[in-house]
PDB file of C-alpha atoms in Angstrom:
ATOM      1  CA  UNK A   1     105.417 110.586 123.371  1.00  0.00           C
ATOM      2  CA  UNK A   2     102.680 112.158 125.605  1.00  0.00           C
ATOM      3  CA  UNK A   3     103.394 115.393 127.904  1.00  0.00           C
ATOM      4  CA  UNK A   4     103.651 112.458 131.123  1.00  0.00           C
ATOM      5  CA  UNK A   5     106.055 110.593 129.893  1.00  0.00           C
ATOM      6  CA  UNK A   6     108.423 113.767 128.725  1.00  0.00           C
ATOM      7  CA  UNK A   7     108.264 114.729 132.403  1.00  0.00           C
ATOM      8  CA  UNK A   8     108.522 111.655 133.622  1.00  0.00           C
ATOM      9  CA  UNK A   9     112.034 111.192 131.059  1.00  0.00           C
ATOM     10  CA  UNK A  10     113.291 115.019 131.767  1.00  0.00           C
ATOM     11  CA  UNK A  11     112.304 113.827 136.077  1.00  0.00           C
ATOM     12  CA  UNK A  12     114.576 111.216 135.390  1.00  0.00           C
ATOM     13  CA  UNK A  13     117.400 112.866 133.947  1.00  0.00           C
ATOM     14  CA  UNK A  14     117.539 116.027 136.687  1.00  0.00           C
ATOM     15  CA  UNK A  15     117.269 113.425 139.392  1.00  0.00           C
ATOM     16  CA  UNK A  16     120.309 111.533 137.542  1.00  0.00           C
ATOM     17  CA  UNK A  17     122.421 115.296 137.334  1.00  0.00           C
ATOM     18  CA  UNK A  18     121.425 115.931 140.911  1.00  0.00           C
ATOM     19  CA  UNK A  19     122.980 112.590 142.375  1.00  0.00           C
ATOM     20  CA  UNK A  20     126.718 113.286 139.514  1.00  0.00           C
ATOM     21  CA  UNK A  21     126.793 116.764 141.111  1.00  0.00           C
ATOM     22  CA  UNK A  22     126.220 116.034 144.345  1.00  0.00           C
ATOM     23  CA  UNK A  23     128.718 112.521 143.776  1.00  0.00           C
ATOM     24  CA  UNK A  24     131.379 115.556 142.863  1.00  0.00           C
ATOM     25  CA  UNK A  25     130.898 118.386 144.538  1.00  0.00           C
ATOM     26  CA  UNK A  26     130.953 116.803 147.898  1.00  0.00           C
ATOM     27  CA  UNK A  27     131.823 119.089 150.876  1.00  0.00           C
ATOM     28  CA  UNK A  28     133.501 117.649 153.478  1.00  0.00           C
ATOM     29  CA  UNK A  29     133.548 119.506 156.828  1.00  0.00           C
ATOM     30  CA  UNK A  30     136.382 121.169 157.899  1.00  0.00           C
ATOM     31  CA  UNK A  31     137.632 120.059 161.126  1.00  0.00           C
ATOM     32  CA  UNK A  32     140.354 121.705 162.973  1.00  0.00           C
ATOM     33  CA  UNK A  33     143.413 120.332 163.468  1.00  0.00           C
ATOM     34  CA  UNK A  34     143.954 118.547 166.973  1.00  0.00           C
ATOM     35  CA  UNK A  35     146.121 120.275 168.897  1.00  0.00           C
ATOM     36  CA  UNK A  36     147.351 118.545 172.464  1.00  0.00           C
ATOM     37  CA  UNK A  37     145.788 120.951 175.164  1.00  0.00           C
ATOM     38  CA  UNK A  38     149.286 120.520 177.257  1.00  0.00           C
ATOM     39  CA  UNK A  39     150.808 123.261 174.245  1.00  0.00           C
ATOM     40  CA  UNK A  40     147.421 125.052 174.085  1.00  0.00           C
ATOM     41  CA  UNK A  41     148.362 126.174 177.643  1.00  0.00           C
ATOM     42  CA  UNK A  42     152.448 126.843 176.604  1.00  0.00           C
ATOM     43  CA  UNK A  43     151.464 129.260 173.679  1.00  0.00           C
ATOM     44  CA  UNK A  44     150.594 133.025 175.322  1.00  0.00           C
ATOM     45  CA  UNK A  45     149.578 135.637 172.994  1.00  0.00           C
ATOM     46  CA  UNK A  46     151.852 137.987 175.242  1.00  0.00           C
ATOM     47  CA  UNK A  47     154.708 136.510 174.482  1.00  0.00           C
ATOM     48  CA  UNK A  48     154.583 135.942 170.715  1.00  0.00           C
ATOM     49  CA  UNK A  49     156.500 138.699 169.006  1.00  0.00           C
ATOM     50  CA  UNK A  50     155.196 139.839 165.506  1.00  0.00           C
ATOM     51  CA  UNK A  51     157.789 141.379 162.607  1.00  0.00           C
ATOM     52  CA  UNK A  52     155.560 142.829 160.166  1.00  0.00           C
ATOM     53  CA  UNK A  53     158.180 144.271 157.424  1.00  0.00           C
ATOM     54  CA  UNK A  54     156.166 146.879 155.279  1.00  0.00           C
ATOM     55  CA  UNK A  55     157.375 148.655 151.963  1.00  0.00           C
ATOM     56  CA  UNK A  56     157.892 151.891 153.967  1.00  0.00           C
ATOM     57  CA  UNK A  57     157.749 150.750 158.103  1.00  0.00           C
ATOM     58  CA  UNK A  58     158.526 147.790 160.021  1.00  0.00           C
ATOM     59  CA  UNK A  59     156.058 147.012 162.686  1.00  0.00           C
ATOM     60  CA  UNK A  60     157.400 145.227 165.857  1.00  0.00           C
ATOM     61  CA  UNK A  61     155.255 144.213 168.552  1.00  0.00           C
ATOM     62  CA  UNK A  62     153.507 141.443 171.139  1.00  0.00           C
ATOM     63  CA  UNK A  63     150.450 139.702 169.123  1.00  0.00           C
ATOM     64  CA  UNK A  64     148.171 141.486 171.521  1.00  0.00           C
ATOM     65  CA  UNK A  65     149.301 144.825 170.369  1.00  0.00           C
ATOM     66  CA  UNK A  66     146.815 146.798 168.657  1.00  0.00           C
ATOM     67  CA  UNK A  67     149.138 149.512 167.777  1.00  0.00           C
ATOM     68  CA  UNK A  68     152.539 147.919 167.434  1.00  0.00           C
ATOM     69  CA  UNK A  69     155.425 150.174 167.095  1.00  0.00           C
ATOM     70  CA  UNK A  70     156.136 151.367 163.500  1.00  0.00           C
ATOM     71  CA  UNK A  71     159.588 152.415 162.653  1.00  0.00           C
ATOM     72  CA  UNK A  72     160.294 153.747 159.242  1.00  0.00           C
ATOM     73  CA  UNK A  73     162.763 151.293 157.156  1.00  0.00           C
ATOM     74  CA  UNK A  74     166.420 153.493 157.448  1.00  0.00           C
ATOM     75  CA  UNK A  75     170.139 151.950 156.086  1.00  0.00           C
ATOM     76  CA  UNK A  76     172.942 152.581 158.830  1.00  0.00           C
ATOM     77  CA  UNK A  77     175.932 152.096 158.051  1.00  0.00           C
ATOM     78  CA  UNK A  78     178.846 151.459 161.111  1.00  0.00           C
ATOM     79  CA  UNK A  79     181.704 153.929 160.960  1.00  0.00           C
ATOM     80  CA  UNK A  80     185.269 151.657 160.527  1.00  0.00           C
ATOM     81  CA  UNK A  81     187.891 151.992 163.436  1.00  0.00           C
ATOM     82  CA  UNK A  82     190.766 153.431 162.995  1.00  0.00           C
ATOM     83  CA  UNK A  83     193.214 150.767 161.270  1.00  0.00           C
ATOM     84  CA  UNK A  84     190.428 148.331 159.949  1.00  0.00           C
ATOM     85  CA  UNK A  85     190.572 148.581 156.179  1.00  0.00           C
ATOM     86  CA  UNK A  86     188.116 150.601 154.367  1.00  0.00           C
ATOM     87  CA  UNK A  87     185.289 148.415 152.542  1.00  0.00           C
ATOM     88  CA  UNK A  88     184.748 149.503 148.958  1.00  0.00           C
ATOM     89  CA  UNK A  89     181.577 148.054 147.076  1.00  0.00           C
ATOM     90  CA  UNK A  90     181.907 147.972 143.660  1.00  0.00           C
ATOM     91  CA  UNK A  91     178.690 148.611 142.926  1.00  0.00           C
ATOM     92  CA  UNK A  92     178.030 151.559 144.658  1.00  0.00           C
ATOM     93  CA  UNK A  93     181.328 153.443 144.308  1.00  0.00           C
ATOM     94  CA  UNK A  94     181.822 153.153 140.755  1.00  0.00           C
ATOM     95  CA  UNK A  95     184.774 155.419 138.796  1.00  0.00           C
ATOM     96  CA  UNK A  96     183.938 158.344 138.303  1.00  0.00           C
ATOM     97  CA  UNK A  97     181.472 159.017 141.298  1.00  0.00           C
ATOM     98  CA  UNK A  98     183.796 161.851 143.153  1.00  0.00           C
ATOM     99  CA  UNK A  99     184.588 164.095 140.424  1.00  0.00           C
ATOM    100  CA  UNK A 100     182.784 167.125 140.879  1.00  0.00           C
ATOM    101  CA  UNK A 101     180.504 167.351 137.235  1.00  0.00           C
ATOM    102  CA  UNK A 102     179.345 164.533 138.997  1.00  0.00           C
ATOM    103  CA  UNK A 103     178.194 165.441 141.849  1.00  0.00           C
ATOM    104  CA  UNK A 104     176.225 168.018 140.345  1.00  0.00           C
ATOM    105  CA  UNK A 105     174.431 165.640 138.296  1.00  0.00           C
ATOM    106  CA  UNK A 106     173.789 163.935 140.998  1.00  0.00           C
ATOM    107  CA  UNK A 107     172.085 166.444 143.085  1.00  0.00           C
ATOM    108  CA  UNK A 108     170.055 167.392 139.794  1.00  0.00           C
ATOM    109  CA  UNK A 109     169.054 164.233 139.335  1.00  0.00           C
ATOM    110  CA  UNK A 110     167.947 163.695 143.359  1.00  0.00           C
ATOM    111  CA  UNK A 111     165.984 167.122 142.336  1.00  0.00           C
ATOM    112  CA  UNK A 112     163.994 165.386 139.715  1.00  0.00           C
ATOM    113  CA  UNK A 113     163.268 162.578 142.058  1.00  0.00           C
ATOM    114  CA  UNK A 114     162.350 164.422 144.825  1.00  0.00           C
ATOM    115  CA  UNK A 115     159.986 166.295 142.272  1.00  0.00           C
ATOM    116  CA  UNK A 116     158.705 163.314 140.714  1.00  0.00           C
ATOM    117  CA  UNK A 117     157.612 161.759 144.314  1.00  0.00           C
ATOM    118  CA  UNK A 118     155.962 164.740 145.818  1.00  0.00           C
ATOM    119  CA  UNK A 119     153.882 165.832 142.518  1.00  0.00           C
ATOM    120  CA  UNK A 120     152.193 162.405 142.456  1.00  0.00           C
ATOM    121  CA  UNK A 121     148.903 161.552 144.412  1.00  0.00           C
ATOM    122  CA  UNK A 122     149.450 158.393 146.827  1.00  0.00           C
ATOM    123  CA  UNK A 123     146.406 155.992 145.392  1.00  0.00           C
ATOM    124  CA  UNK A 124     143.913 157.281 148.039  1.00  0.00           C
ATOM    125  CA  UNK A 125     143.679 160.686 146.203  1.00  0.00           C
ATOM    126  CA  UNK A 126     146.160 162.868 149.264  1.00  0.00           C
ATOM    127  CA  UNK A 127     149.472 164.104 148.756  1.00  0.00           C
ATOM    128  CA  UNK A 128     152.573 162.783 150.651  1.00  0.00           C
ATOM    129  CA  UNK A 129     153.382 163.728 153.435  1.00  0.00           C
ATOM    130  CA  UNK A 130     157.095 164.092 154.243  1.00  0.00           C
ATOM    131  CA  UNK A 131     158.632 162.471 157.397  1.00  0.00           C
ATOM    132  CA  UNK A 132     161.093 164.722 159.606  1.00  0.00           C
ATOM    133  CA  UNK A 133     164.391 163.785 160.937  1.00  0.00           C
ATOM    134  CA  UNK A 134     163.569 164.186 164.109  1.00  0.00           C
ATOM    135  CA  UNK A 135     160.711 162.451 163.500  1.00  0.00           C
ATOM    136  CA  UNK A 136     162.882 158.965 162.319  1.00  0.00           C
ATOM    137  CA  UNK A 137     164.892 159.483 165.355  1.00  0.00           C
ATOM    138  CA  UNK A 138     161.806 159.296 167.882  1.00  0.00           C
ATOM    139  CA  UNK A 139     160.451 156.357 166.324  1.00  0.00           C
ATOM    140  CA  UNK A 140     164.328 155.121 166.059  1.00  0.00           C
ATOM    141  CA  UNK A 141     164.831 155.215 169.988  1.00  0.00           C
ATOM    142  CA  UNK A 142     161.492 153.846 170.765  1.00  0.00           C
ATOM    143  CA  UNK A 143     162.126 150.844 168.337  1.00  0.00           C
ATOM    144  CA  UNK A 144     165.583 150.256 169.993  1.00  0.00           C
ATOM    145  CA  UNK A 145     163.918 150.393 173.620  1.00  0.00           C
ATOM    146  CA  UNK A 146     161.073 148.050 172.410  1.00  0.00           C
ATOM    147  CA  UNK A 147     164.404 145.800 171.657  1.00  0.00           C
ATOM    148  CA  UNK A 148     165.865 146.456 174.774  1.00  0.00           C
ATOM    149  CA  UNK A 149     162.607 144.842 176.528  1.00  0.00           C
ATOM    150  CA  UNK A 150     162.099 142.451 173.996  1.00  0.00           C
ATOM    151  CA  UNK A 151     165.727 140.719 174.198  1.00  0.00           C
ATOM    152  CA  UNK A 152     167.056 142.267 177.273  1.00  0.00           C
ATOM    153  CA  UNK A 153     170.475 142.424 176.311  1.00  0.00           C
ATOM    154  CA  UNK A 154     172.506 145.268 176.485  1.00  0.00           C
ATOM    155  CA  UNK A 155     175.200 144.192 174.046  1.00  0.00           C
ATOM    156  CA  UNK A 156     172.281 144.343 170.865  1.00  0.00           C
ATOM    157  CA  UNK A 157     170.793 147.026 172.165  1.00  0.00           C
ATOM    158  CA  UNK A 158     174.313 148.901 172.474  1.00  0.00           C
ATOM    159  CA  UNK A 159     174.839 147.556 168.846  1.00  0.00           C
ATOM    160  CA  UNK A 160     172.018 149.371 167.677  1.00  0.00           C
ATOM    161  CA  UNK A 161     171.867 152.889 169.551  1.00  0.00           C
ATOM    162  CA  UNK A 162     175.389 153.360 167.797  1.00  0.00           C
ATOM    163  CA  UNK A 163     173.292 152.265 164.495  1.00  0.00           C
ATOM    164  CA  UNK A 164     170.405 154.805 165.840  1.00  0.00           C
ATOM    165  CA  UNK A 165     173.511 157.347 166.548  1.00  0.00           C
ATOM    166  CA  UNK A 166     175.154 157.158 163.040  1.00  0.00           C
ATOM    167  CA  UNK A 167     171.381 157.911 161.389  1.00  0.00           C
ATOM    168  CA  UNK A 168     170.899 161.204 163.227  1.00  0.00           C
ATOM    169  CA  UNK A 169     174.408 162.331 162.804  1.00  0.00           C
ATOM    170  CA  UNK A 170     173.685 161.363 159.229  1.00  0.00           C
ATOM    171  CA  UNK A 171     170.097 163.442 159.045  1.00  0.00           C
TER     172      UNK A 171
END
């Protein structure tokens, strides 16, 4: 077999390869999905609300927002009326959680954990830097007016200044 006819056989077999891969890799072009203009019109960025639930804040705001509001993530906890019965979880209130030896481990052990957090680096190399009461209740009562505009209805937003109420009597 002469030079030629090798690259006339090895011709042959690329130009074969180039049709299989071009047979399966195929792109197809993406084309957007059709969307009636009639609901193009409806849909407002101002008016779309975005919940963005963080490991450490919840961001609330319109999609236009560049800086939506960031509240830290808090439990509240409703104080019972007088003459409702007292709700007991199991799992938190365990025997044995009120006697006083146990209370001191407790705080010793909250010690250790405080300790733990603070002496680590965060991943970008800084230290931690810790977030005031006063500071959670700022961001609190601009999170429950943000509601308050949002829903406009006093009954929620009543619902949740007592919530807002209970954390800074707490802190």
């Amino acid at each position: 077999m002469t030079q030629a006819e090798k690259g006339d056989v090895e011709n042959g077999k690329e130009k074969g390869g180039e049709k299989e891969k071009e047979q399966r890799g195929v792109k197809r072009p993406i084309v957007p999905a059709l969307v009636p203009e009639s609901l193009q019109e409806q849909i407002q960025s101002n008016f779309i609300v975005v919940i963005h639930p963080g490991s450490t804040t919840l961001r609330i705001g319109r999609a236009t927002d560049t800086l939506p509001a960031s509240i830290p993530h808090v439990i509240a906890r409703r104080h019972k009326q007088q003459g409702q019965p007292l709700y007991k979880d199991n799992w938190l209130l365990r025997e044995g959680l009120n006697k006083p030896e146990s209370n001191e481990q407790r705080q010793n052990g909250l010690k250790m954990v405080d300790q733990a957090i603070w002496s680590k680096k965060m991943s970008n190399g800084t230290r931690r830097i810790p977030v005031s009461p006063e500071q959670v209740w700022s961001q609190l009562f601009r999170f429950i007016l943000l509601v308050q505009l949002l829903y406009h209805n006093a009954i929620h937003v009543l619902y949740l200044f007592y919530y807002a109420s209970a954390i800074r009597d707490f802190l």
